[in-house]
XYZ file of C-alpha atoms in Angstrom:
645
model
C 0.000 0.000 0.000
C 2.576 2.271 0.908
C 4.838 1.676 -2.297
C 1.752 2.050 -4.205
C 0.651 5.378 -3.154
C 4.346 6.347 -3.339
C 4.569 5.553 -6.892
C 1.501 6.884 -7.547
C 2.852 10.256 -6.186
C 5.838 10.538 -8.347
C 5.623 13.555 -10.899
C 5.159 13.381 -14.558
C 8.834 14.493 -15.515
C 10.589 12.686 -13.179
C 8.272 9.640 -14.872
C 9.776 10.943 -18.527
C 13.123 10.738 -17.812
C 12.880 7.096 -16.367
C 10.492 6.149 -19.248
C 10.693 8.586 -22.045
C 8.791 6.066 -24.615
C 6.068 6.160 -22.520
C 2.739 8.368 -22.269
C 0.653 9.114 -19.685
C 1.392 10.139 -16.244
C -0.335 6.912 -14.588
C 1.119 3.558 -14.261
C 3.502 1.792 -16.838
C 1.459 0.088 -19.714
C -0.535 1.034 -22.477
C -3.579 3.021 -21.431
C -6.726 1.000 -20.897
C -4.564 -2.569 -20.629
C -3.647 -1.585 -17.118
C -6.344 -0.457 -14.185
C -4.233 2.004 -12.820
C -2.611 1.777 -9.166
C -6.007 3.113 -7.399
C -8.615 1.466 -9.556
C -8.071 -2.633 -8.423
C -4.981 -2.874 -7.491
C -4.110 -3.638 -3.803
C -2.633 -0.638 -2.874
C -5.946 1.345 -5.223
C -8.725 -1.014 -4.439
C -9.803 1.569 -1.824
C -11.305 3.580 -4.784
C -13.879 0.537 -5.038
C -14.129 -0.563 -2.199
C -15.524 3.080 -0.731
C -18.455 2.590 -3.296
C -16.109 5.181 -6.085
C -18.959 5.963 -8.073
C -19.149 7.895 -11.610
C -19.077 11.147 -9.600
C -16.464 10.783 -6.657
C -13.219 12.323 -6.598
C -11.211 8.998 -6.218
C -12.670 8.545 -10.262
C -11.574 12.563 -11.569
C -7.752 11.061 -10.011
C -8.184 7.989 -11.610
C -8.979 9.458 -15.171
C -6.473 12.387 -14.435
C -3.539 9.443 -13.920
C -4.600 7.741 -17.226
C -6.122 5.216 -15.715
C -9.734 3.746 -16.345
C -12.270 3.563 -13.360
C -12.302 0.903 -10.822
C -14.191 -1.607 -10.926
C -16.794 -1.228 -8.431
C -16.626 -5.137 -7.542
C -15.531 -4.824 -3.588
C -19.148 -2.147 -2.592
C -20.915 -4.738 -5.009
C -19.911 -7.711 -2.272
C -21.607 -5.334 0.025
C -24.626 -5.303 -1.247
C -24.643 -8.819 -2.462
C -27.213 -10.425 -0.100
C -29.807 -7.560 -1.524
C -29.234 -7.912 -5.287
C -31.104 -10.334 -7.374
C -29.915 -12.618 -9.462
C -29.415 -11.635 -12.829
C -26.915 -8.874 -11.008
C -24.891 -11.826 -9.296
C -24.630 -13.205 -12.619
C -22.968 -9.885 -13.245
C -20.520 -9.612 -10.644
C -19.605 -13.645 -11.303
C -18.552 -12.156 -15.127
C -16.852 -9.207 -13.945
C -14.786 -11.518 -11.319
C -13.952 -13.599 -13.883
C -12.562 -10.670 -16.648
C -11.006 -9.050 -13.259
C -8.968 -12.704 -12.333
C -7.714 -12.675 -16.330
C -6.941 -9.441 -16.314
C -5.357 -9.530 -13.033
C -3.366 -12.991 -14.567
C -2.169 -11.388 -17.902
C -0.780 -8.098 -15.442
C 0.956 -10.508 -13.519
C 2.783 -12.516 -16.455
C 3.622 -8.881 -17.776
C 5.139 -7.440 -14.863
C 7.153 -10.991 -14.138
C 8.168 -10.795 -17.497
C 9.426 -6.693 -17.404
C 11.112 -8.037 -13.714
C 13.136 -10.140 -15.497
C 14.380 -8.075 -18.412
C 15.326 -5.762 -16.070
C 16.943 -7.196 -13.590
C 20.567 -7.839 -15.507
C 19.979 -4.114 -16.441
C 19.984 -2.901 -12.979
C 17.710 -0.761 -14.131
C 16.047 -0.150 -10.538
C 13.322 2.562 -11.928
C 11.920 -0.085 -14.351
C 12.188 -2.854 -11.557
C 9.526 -0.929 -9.318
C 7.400 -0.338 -12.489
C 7.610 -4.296 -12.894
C 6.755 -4.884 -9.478
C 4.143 -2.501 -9.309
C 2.446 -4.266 -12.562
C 2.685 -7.329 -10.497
C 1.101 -6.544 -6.838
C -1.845 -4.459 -9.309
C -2.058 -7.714 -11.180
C -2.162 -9.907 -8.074
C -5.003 -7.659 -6.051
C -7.004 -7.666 -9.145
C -6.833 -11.539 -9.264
C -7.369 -12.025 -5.485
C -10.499 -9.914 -5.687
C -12.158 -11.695 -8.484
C -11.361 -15.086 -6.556
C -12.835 -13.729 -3.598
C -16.007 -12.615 -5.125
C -15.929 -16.649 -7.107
C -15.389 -18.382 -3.614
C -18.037 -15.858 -2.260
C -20.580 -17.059 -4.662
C -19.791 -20.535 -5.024
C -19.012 -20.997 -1.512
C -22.310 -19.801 0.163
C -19.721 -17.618 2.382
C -21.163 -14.020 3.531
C -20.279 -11.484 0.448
C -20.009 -8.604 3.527
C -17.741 -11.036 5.332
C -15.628 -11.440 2.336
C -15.070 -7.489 1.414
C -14.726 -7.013 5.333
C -11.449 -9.629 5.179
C -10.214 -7.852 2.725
C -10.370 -4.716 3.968
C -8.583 -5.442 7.268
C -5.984 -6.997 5.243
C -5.521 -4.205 3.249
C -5.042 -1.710 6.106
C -2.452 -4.181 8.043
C -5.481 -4.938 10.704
C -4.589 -8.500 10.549
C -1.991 -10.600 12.215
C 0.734 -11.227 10.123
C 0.093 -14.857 8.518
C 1.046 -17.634 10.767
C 1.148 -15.263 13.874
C -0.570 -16.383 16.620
C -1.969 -15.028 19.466
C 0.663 -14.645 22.848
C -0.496 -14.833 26.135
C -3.752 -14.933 28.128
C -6.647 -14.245 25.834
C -10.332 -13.658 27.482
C -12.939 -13.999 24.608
C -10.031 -13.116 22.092
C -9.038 -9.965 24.367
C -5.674 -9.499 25.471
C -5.816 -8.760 29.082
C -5.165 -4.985 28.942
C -8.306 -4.917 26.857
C -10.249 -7.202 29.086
C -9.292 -5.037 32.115
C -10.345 -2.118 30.275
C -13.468 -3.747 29.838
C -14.236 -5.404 33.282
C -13.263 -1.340 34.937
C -15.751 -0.025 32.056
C -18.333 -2.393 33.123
C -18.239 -2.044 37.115
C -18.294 1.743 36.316
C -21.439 1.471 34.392
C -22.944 -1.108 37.108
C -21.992 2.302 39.943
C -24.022 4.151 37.951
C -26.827 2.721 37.395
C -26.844 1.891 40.888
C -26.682 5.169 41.967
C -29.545 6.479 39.532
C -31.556 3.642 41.168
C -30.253 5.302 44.479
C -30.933 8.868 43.790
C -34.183 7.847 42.254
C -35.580 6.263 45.694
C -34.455 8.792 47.371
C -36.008 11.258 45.586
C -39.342 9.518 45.578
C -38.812 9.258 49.278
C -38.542 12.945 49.930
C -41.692 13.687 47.421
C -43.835 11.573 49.680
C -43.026 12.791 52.813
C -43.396 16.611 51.110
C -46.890 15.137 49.947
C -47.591 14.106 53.452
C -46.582 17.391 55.404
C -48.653 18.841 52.509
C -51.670 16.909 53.601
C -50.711 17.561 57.472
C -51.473 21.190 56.671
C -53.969 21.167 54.786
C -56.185 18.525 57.671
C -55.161 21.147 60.485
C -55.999 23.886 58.483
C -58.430 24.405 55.559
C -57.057 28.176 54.701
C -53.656 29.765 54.380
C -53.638 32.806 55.418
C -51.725 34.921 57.842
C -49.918 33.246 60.851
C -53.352 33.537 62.898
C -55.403 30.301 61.199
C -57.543 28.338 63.219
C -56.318 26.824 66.735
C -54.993 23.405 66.803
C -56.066 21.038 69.303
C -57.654 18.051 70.253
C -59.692 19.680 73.131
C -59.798 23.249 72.001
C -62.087 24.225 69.068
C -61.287 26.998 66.403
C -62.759 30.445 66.769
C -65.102 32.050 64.867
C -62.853 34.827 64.089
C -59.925 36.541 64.250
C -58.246 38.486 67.044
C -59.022 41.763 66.422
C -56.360 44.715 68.967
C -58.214 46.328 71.953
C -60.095 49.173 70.594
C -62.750 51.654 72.656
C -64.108 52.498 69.145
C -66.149 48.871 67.961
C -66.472 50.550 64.354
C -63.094 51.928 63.871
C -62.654 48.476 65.104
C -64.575 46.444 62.105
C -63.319 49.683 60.012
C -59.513 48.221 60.557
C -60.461 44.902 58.600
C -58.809 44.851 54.501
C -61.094 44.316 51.866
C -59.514 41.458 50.850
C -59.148 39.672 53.843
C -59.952 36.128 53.947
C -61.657 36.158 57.055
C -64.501 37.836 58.143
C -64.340 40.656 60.158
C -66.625 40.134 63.714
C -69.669 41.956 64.646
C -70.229 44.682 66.984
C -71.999 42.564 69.249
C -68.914 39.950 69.105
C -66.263 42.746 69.848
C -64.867 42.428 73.741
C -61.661 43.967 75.022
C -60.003 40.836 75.507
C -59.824 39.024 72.139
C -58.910 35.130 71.605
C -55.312 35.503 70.820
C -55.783 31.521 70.640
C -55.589 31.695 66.962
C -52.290 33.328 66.497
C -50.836 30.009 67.086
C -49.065 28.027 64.961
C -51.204 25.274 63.539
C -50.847 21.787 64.786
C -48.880 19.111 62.486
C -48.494 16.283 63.699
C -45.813 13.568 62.990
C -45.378 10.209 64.930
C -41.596 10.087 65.048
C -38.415 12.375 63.540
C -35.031 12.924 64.416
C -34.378 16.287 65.584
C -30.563 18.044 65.942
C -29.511 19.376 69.033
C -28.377 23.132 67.683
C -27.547 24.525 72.054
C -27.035 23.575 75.237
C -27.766 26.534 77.429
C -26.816 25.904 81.680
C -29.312 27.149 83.288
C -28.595 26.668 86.805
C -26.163 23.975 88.162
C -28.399 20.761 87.809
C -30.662 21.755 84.422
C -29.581 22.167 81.291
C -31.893 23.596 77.878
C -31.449 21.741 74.984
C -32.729 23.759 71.899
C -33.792 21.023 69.000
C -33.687 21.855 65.345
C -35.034 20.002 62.434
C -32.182 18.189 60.604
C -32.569 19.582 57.276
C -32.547 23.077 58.897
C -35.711 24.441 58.053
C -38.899 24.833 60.791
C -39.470 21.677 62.967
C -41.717 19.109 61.531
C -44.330 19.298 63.811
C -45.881 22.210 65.579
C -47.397 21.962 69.911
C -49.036 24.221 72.203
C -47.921 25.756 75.451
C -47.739 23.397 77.995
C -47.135 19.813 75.839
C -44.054 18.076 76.292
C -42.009 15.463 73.381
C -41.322 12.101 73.990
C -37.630 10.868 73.093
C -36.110 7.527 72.559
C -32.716 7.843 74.249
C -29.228 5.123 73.636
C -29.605 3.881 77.221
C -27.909 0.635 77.724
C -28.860 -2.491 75.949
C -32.488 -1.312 75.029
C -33.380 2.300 74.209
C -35.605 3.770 76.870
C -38.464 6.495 76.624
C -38.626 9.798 78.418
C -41.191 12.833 78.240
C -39.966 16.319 78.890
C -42.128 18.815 78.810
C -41.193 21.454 75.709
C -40.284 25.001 77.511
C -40.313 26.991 74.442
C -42.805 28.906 72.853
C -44.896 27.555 70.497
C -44.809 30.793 68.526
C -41.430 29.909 67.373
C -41.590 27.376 64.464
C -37.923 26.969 63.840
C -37.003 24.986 67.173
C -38.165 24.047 70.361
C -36.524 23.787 73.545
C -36.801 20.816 76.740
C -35.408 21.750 80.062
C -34.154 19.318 81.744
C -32.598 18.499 85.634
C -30.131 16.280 86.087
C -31.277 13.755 88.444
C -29.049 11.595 90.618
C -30.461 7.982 89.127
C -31.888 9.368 86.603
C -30.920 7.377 83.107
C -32.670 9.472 80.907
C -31.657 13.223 82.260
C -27.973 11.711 82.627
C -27.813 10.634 79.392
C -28.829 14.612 78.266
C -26.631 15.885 80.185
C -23.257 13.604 79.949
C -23.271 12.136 76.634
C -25.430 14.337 74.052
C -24.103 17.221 72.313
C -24.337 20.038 70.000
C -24.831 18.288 66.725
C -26.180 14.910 67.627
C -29.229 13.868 66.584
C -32.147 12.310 68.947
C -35.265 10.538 67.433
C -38.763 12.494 69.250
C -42.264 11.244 69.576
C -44.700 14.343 68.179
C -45.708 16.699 71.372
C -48.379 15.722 73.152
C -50.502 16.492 76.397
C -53.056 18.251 77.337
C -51.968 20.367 80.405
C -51.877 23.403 77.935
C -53.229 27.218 77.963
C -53.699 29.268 75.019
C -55.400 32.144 76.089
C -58.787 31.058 75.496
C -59.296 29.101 78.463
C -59.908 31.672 80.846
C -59.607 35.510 81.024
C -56.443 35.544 83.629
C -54.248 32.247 84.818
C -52.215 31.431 87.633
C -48.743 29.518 87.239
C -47.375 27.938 90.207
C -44.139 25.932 89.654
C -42.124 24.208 92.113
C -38.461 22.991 90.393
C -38.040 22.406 87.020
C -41.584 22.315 86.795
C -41.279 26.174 85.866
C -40.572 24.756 82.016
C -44.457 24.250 81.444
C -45.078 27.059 83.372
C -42.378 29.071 80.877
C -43.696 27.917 77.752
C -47.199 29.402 78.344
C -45.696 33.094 79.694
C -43.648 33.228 76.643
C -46.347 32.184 74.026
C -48.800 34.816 75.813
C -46.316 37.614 76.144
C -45.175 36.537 72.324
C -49.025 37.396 71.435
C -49.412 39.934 73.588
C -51.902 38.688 75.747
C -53.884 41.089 78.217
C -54.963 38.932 80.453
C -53.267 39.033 84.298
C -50.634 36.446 84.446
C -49.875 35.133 87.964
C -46.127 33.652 88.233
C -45.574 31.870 91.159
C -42.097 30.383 91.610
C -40.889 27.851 94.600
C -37.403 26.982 94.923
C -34.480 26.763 97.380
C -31.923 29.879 96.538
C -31.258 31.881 93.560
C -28.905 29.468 92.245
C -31.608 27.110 91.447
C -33.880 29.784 90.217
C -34.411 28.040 86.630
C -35.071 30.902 83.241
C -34.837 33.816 86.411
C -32.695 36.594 84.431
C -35.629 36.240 81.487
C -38.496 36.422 83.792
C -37.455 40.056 85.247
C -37.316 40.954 81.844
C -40.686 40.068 80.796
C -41.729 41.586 83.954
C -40.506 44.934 83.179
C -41.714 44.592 79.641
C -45.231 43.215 80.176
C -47.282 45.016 82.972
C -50.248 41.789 83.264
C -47.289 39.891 84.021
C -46.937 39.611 87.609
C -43.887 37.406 89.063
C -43.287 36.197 92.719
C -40.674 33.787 94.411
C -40.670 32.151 97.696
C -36.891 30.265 98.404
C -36.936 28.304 101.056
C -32.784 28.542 101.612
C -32.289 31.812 102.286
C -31.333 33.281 105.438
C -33.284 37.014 104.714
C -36.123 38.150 101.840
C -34.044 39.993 98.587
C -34.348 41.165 95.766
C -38.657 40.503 96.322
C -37.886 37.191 97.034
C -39.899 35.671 99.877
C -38.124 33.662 102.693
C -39.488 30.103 103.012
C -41.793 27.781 101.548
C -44.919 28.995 99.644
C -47.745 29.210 101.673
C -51.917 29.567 101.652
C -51.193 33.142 102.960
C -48.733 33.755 99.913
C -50.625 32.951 97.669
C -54.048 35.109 98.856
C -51.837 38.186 99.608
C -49.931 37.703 95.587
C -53.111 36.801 93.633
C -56.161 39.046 94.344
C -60.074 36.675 93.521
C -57.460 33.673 93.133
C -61.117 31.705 93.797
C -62.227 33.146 90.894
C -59.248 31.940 88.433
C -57.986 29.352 86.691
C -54.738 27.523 88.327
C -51.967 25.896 86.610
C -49.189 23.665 88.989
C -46.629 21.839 87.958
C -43.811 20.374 90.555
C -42.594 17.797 92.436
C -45.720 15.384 94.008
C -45.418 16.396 97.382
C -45.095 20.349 96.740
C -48.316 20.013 94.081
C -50.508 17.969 96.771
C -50.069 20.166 99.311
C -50.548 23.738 97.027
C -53.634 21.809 96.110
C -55.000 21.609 99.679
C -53.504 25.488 100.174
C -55.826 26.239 97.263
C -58.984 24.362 98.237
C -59.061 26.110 102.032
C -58.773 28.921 99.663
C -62.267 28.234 98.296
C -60.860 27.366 94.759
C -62.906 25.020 92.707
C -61.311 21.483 91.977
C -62.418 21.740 88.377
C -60.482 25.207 88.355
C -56.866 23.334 89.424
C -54.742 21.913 86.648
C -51.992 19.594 87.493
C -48.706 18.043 85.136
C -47.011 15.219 86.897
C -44.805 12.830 85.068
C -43.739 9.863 87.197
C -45.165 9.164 90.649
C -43.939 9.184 93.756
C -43.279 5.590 93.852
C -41.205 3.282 91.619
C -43.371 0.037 89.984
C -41.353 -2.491 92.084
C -42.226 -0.594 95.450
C -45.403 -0.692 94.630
C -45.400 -4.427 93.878
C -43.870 -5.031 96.923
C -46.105 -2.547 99.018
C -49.304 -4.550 97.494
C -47.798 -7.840 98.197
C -47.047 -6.599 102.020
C -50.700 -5.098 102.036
C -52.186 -8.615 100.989
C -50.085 -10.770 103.532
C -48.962 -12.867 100.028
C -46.000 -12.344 98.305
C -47.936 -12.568 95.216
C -51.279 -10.799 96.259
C -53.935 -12.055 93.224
C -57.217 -10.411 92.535
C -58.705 -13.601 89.980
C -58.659 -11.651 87.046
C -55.953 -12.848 84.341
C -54.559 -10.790 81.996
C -52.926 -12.389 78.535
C -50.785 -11.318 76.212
C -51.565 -12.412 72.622
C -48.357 -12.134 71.002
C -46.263 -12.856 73.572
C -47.986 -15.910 74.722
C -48.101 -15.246 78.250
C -50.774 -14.689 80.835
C -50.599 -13.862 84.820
C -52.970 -12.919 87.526
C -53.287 -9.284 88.195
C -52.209 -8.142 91.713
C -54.222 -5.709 93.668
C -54.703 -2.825 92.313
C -52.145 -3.783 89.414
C -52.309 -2.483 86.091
C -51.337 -4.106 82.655
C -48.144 -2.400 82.621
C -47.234 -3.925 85.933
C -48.157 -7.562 85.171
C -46.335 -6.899 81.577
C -43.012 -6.291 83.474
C -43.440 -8.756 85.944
C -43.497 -11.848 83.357
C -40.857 -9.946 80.769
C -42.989 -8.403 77.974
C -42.234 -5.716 76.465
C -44.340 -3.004 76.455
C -43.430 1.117 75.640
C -43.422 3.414 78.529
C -42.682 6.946 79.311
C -44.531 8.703 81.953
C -46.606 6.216 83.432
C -49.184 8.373 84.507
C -51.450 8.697 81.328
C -50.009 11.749 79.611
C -48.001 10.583 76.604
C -49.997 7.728 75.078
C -46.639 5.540 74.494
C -47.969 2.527 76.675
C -50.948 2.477 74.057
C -52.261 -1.311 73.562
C -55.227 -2.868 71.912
C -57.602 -4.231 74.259
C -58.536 -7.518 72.513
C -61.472 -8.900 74.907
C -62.206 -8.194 78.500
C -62.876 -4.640 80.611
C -60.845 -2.393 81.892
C -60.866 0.536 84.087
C -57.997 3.576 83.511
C -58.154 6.628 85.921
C -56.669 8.845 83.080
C -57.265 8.362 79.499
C -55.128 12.355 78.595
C -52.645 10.049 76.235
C -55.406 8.557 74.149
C -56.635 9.986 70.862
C -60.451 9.867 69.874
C -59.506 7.547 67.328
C -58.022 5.028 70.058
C -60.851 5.440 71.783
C -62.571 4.259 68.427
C -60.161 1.061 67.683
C -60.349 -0.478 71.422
C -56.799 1.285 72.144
C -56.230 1.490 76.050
C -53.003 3.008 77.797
C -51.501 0.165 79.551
C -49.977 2.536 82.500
C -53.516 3.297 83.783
C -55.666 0.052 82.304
C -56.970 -2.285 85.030
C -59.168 -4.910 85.551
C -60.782 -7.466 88.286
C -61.504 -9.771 85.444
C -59.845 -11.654 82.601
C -58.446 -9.503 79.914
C -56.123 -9.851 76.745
C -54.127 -7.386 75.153
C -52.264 -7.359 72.108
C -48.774 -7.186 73.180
């Protein structure tokens, strides 16, 4: 190939002076006798084998170099499978003129090689030899095309073999293959192939990947969609309807304090959504109830922990963040708490604290929490969790809450850390600017442990309904307005004026809320008007056991009534006075617990056959209520029961 084209580049004069009886600038011969170097030969079968038609520029060369047009035999083998018969009978003619020709060029050029080889005549030699490859290609090719035919081999497979060969892609005859072959690869090639192939399998995987996730975050989008749309039917300004099991939504909007009732309904745009009230509906204390955040609720998430603020030297705040850093997925109201599912030992445990925060604020909420001696929850806050960890929380629930609408004025009276409830409701009412008298009543032992008591002078000062006083019982003289000693019936007639007249909120260790309740009933206060929050009695479930057992002169005091668990496939006698929770730990099955007194609803169970009794029912949902759901912490029974646990 490369002598060919080499030749076929040499100019006409140089041609003349080698061969000055011949014409023509193309290859030695007569003109017509020989096909030229680019028409069949094998370094100018290219011309027909790229389908050189009547009109492509391999022809004008061919007919500028004297030579006639290749025979378009090689494109023809191509196309052989398609062409009917009388043209096969074609190509077999022109195969067969092609092999003569290709013969006679052959005997020519041997016969020139010879003459001019005692000459040493080397010009004429590579004219001979030239005459002779031409001649041999031109042979080889009608063979080919014979065999092809005669054969039954592919025509494509045929023109394709000689192709290769005549661009060197072939092995040198006789060569064969060194090495490790995989499926004829060598095994660079196969390497190259198995890397291409994993890479491919990574990403497809990861489309697959991307693609669930994706679909993932659409549906829980979808769902928060439909969250908000069930707790609220409009969208309009922050103050939609209130959001609570037990509270219903107003009417209307809040409307600001205004002498002037028209001025008042004058105030309202035209294109409001809502509807402004009537005069006969205006009062001077509005339902600020509604400025709330709408409920959403969400059984379980994983919030971040974004601070840890000290707040005295035993309780710590931990402010919770959504992990995807927008608001939190779940809004509450002042004075529920969040259940969380802490790393405690071999089996995660369950712990309520109630959410100090105000519900106003939508991008976190905060739990306060004391550190308690043998406590394995409030340890675990406050040793091992830190700013950036993540913790998995049970939606807020509860319903020791006030909004505002509840009563005209409210009295707070926290003993401890039970301030955080107590907290959450000053701060969502001062947050809405609330005009109703709010009553602060603080017992603690010394400044020190005075939990959130920088913030509460400052609210004071701010907020003149907001009225704040302290007893400490372990201080030596009364300072700063703090009372010496413990809080007393005659505190608390000389700091709330009518206090039988208003609604009471206490929240504390037992024995400091029993006895403010008796303080408050001397004080001619309605039961129905006291609100209590207690999480955890006063007693642990084994001293209770025990103190039942003692009572009964047994040590296993049995009432008759059997309680069964279906999926466990136990059963045992209740105790006296023994609830389902009890009996569940005392023959090993597992049953969720957090605050054991009714509040959370994590102890829920179905009640499969039998009756029970609970003494609070706070942690169940109307809808439990509907499905035979019971709370496990309060259900008991002086009959046979099963539960499905």
């Amino acid at each position: 190939m490369v002598t060919s084209l080499t030749y076929g580049q040499v100019s006409p004069e140089e041609h003349k002076k080698h061969h000055p009886g011949q014409a023509g600038t193309g290859n030695a011969g007569p003109a017509g006798k020989n096909p030229g170097m680019m028409g069949g030969g094998k370094g100018g079968g290219m011309g027909g084998m790229m389908g050189g038609g009547k009109d492509s520029g391999m022809d004008v060369m061919m007919e500028r170099m004297g030579a006639p047009k290749p025979k378009e035999l090689y494109p023809k083998l191509m196309d052989l499978p398609d062409l009917p018969m009388e043209e096969r009978a074609v190509i077999v003619q022109e195969a067969h003129q092609r092999m003569m020709e290709g013969a006679k060029l052959l005997a020519t050029g041997l016969d020139e090689l010879t003459n001019t080889v005692p000459t040493d005549d080397f010009a004429a030699m590579q004219v001979a030899t030239a005459k002779m490859r031409e001649g041999l290609a031109q042979f080889e090719s009608g063979l080919a095309a014979h065999r092809a035919i005669d054969e039954g081999k592919a025509p494509r497979n045929v023109a394709l073999q000689w192709f290769k060969r005549e661009m060197h892609l072939l092995p040198p005859a006789g060569a064969k293959p060194t090495g490790v072959r995989l499926w004829g690869m060598t095994p660079f090639h196969t390497g190259v192939m198995v890397l291409l192939s994993v890479f491919a399998a990574a990403m497809i995987a990861m489309y697959f990947f991307k693609m669930r996730r994706a679909s993932a975050l659409l549906d829980k989008l979808i769902t928060d969609e439909s969250a908000n749309e069930g707790a609220s039917t409009t969208k309009v300004s922050p103050s939609t309807s209130l959001p609570s099991d037990s509270l219903t939504e107003p009417e209307h909007p809040a409307t600001s304090k205004d002498s002037n009732k028209s001025a008042t309904v004058a105030d309202c745009c035209n294109d409001s959504e809502e509807t402004c009230p009537s005069d006969e509906e205006l009062t001077d204390r509005p339902d600020i109830s509604a400025g709330l955040l709408p409920i959403r609720k969400k059984k379980l998430c994983r919030l971040r922990v974004a601070r840890i603020n000290q707040e005295t030297p035993d309780v710590k705040t931990f402010r919770l963040v959504a992990c995807h850093g927008s608001g939190i997925p779940f809004n509450y109201l002042p004075g529920q708490f969040l259940t969380l599912t802490l790393p405690v030992g071999e089996k995660p445990i369950r712990r309520s604290y109630t959410i100090s925060s105000s519900p106003t604020q939508g991008y976190y909420c905060e739990i306060s929490v004391k550190r308690e001696e043998y406590g394995a929850g409030s340890r675990y806050l406050h040793d091992e969790l830190k700013v950036g960890d993540t913790i998995e929380v049970q939606a807020p629930s509860g319903k020791f809450i006030f909004t505002g609408k509840e009563a005209d004025s409210i009295v707070l009276i926290a003993g401890g850390v039970g301030i955080t409830p107590m907290m959450s409701v000053t701060r969502a009412l001062t947050d809405m600017v609330w005009n109703g008298d709010i009553y602060f009543i603080v017992a603690c032992h010394d400044p020190e442990h005075f939990i959130f008591e920088s913030e509460l002078k400052r609210l004071q000062e701010q907020h003149e309904n907001l009225h704040v006083f302290v007893a400490m019982s372990r201080i030596e003289e009364e300072r700063d307005g703090y009372r010496k000693g413990r809080l007393s019936r005659d505190l608390l007639a000389e700091w709330v004026p009518e206090i039988a007249s208003r609604r009471i909120h206490i929240c504390g260790p037992v024995a400091m809320m029993d006895a403010a309740k008796k303080m408050l009933l001397k004080l001619k206060v309605p039961m129905e008007s006291i609100h209590t929050e207690n999480f955890g009695g006063e007693q642990k479930p084994q001293v209770r056991a025990k103190e039942r057992a003692k009572a009964a002169g047994t040590d296993i005091a049995e009432t008759g009534g059997t309680v069964t668990f279906s999926k466990s496939a136990k059963s045992t006698q209740f105790q006296v006075d023994e609830t389902v929770l009890e009996a569940s730990e005392r023959v090993d099955v597992d049953i969720d617990y957090s605050c054991r007194v009714g509040s959370c609803g994590v102890c829920v169970v179905k009640l499969l056959s039998g009756k029970v009794s609970m003494e609070v029912e706070d942690g169940l949902e109307p809808e439990d209520k509907e499905t035979g759901m019971i709370l496990a912490c309060q259900a008991k029974s002086s009959g046979n029961v099963s539960v499905e646990a």
